Short mmCIF file of C-alpha atoms in Angstrom, two decimals:
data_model
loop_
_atom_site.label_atom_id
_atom_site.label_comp_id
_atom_site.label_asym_id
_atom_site.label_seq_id
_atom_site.Cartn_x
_atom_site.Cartn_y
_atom_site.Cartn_z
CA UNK A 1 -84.06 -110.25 -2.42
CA UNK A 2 -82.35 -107.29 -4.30
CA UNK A 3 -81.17 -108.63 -8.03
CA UNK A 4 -79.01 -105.93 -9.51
CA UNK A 5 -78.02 -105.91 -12.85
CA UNK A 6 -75.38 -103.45 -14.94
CA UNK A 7 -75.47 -102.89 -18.16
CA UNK A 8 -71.57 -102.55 -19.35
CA UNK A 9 -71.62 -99.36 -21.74
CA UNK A 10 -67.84 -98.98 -23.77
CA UNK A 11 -67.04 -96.28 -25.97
CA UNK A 12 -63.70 -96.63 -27.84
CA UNK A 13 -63.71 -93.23 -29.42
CA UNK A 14 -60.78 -92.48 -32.08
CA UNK A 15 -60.00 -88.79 -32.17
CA UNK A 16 -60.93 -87.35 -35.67
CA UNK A 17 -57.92 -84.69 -35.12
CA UNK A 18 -55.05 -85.81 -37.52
CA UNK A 19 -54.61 -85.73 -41.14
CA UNK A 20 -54.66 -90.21 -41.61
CA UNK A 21 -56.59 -91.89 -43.92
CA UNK A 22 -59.65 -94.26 -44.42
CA UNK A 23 -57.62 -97.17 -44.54
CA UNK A 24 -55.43 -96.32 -41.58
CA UNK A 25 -58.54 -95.27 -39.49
CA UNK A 26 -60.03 -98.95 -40.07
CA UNK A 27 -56.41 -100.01 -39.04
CA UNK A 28 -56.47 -98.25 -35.85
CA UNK A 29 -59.88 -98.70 -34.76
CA UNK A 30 -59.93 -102.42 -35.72
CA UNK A 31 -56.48 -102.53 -33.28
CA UNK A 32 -58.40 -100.44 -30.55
CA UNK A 33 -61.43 -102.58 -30.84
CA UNK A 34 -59.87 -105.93 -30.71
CA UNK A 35 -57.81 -104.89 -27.48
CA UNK A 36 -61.18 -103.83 -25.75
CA UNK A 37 -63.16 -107.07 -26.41
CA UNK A 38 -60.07 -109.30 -25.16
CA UNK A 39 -59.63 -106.86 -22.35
CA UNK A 40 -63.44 -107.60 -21.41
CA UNK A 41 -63.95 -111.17 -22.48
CA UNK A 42 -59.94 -111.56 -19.38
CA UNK A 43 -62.66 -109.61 -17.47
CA UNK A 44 -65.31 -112.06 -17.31
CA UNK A 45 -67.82 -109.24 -18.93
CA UNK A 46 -71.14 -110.75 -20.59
CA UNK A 47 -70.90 -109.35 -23.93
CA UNK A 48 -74.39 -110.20 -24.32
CA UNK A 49 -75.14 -107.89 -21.93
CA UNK A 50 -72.50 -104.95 -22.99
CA UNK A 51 -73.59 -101.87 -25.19
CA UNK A 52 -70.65 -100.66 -27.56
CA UNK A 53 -70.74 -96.75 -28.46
CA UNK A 54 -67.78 -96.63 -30.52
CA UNK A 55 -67.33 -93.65 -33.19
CA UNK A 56 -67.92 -94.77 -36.79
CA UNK A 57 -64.68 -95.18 -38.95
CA UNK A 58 -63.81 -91.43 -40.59
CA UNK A 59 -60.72 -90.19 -41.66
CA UNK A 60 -59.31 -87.64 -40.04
CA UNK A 61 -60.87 -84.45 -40.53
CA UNK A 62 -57.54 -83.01 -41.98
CA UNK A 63 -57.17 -86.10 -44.76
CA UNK A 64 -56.86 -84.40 -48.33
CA UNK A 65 -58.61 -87.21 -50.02
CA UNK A 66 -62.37 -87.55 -50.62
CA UNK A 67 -64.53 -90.36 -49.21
CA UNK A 68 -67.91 -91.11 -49.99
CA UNK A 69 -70.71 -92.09 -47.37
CA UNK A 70 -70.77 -95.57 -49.02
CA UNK A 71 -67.04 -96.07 -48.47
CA UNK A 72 -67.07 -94.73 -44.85
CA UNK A 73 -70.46 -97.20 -44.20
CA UNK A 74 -68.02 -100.09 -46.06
CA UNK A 75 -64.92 -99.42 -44.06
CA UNK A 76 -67.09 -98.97 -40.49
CA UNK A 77 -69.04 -102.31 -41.70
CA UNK A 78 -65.63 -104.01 -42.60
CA UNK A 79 -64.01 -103.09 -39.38
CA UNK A 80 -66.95 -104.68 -36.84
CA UNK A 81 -66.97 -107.68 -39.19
CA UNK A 82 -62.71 -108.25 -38.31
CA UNK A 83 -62.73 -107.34 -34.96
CA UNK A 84 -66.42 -107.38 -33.20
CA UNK A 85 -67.73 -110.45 -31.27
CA UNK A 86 -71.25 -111.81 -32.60
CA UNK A 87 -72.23 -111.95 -28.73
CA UNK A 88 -72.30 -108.17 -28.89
CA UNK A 89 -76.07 -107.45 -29.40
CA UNK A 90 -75.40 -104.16 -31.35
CA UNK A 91 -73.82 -100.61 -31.81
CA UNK A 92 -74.80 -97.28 -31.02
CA UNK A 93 -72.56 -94.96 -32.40
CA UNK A 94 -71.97 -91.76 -30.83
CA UNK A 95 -71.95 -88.38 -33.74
CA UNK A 96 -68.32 -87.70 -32.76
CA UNK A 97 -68.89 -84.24 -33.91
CA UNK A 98 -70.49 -84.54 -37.44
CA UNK A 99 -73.12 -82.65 -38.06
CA UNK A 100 -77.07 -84.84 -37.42
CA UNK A 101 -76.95 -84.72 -41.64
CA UNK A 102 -73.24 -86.33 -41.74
CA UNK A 103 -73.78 -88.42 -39.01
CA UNK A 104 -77.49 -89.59 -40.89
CA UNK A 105 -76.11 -90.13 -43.93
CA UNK A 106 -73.02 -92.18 -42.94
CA UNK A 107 -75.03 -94.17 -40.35
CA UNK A 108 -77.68 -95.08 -43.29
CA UNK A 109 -74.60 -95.78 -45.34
CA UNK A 110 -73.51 -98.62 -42.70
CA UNK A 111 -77.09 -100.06 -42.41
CA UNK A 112 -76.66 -100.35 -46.15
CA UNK A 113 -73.87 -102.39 -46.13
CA UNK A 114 -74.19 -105.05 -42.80
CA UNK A 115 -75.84 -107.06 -45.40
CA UNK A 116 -76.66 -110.43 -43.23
CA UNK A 117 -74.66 -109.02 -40.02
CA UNK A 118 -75.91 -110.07 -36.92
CA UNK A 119 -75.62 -107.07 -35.08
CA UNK A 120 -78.26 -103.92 -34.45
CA UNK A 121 -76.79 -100.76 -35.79
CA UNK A 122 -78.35 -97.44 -34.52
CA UNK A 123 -77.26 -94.20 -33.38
CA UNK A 124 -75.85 -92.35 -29.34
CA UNK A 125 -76.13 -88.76 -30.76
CA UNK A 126 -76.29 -86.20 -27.96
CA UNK A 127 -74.37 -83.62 -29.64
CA UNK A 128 -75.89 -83.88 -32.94
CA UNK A 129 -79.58 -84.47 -31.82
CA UNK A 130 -79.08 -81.32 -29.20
CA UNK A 131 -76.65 -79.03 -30.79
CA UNK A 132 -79.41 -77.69 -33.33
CA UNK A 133 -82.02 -77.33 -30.04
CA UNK A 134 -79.49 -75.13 -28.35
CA UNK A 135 -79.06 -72.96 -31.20
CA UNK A 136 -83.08 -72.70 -31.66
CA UNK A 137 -82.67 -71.42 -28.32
CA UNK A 138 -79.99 -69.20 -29.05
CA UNK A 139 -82.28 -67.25 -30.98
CA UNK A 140 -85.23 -66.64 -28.37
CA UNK A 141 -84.28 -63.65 -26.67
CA UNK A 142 -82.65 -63.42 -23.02
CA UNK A 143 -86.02 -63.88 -20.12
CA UNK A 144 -88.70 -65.21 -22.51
CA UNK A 145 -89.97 -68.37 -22.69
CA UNK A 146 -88.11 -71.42 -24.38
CA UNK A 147 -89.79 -71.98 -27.67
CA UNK A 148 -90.95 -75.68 -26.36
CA UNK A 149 -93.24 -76.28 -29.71
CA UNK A 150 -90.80 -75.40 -32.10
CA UNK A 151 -88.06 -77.14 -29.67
CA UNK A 152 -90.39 -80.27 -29.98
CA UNK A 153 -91.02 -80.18 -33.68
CA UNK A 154 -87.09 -79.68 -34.34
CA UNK A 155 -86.57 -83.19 -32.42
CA UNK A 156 -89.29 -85.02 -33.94
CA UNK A 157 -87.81 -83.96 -37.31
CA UNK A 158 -84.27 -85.15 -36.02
CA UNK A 159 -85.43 -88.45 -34.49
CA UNK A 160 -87.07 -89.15 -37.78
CA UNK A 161 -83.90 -88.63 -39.85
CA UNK A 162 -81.75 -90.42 -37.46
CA UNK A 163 -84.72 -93.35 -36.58
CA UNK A 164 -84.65 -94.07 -40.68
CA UNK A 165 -80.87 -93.84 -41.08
CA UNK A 166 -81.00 -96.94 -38.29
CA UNK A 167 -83.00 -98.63 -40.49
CA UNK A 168 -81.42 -98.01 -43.55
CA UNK A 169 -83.88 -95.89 -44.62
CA UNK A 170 -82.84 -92.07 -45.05
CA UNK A 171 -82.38 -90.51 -48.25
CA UNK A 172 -79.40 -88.37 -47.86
CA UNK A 173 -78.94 -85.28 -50.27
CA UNK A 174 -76.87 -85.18 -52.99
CA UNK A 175 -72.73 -85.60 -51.15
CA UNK A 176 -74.09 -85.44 -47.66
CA UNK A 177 -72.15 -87.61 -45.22
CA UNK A 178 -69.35 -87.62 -47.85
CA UNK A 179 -65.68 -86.33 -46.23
CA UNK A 180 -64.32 -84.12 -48.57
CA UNK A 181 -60.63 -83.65 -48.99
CA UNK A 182 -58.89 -80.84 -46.98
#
């Protein structure tokens, strides 16, 4: 007997092209996000089972006012809290972009404010974990070698930053993660 079992991954993704705001990015993506889960719960989907890789709530990269991490953690917190069934075990939220820093920062900013929130709140970063790797290989010149040690230190650096900012752990510098006005 053959038991096979699929695990449901969605990823409602809000383009950060545009000029909108904080407010009318937790607008949209609490919209988006409340379509999907009643779309899945009509489609019989065990949200127990279902990973949800959504983008965290930014405004768009052309909005002229300022945000702080703490009010982009607040607003991401503050939409999953409207919209997000407590069935759904967690999020993973993908970089969207933002640099591993930006992305750190804001994601320790959001583990800062679940407060008592059910839900597990960690990172899908592909680009920003393996964007700085391919430019470490950028550098090594065309035939030789990859530079596997240094290519191995450089992750265990970035899965340190990003492992704390899961936990609410990361001590961003100074403005990092905040979105400063165009």
């Amino acid at each position: 007997v053959c038991v096979c079992v699929c695990v449901l991954i969605v990823e409602p993704d809000i383009s950060l092209a545009g000029d909108y705001d904080l407010e009318t990015a937790v607008e949209v993506n609490a919209k988006v996000q409340a379509h999907l889960y009643h779309a899945m719960v009509d489609h019989g989907v065990w949200m127990e089972g279902a990973m949800l890789k959504p983008n965290m709530v930014n405004p768009g990269r052309g909005c002229k006012k300022t945000y702080t991490a703490d009010e982009i953690g607040k607003a991401t917190v503050d939409t999953l809290r409207r919209v997000m069934p407590p069935a759904m075990p967690g999020v993973n939220f993908l970089s969207g972009g933002q640099s591993l820093e930006d992305a750190a920062a804001r994601l320790n900013a959001i583990n800062r404010a679940k407060g008592n929130s059910p839900w597990n709140l960690s990172f899908s970063w592909s680009q920003a974990l393996q964007l700085p790797l391919l430019d470490l290989c950028k550098k090594n010149p065309p035939g030789s070698p990859l530079p596997l040690e240094a290519m191995s230190e450089l992750l265990t650096k970035e899965l340190a930053i990003a492992g704390a900012a899961a936990r609410g752990e990361y001590e961003p510098k100074a403005g990092q993660g905040d979105h400063k006005g165009a």
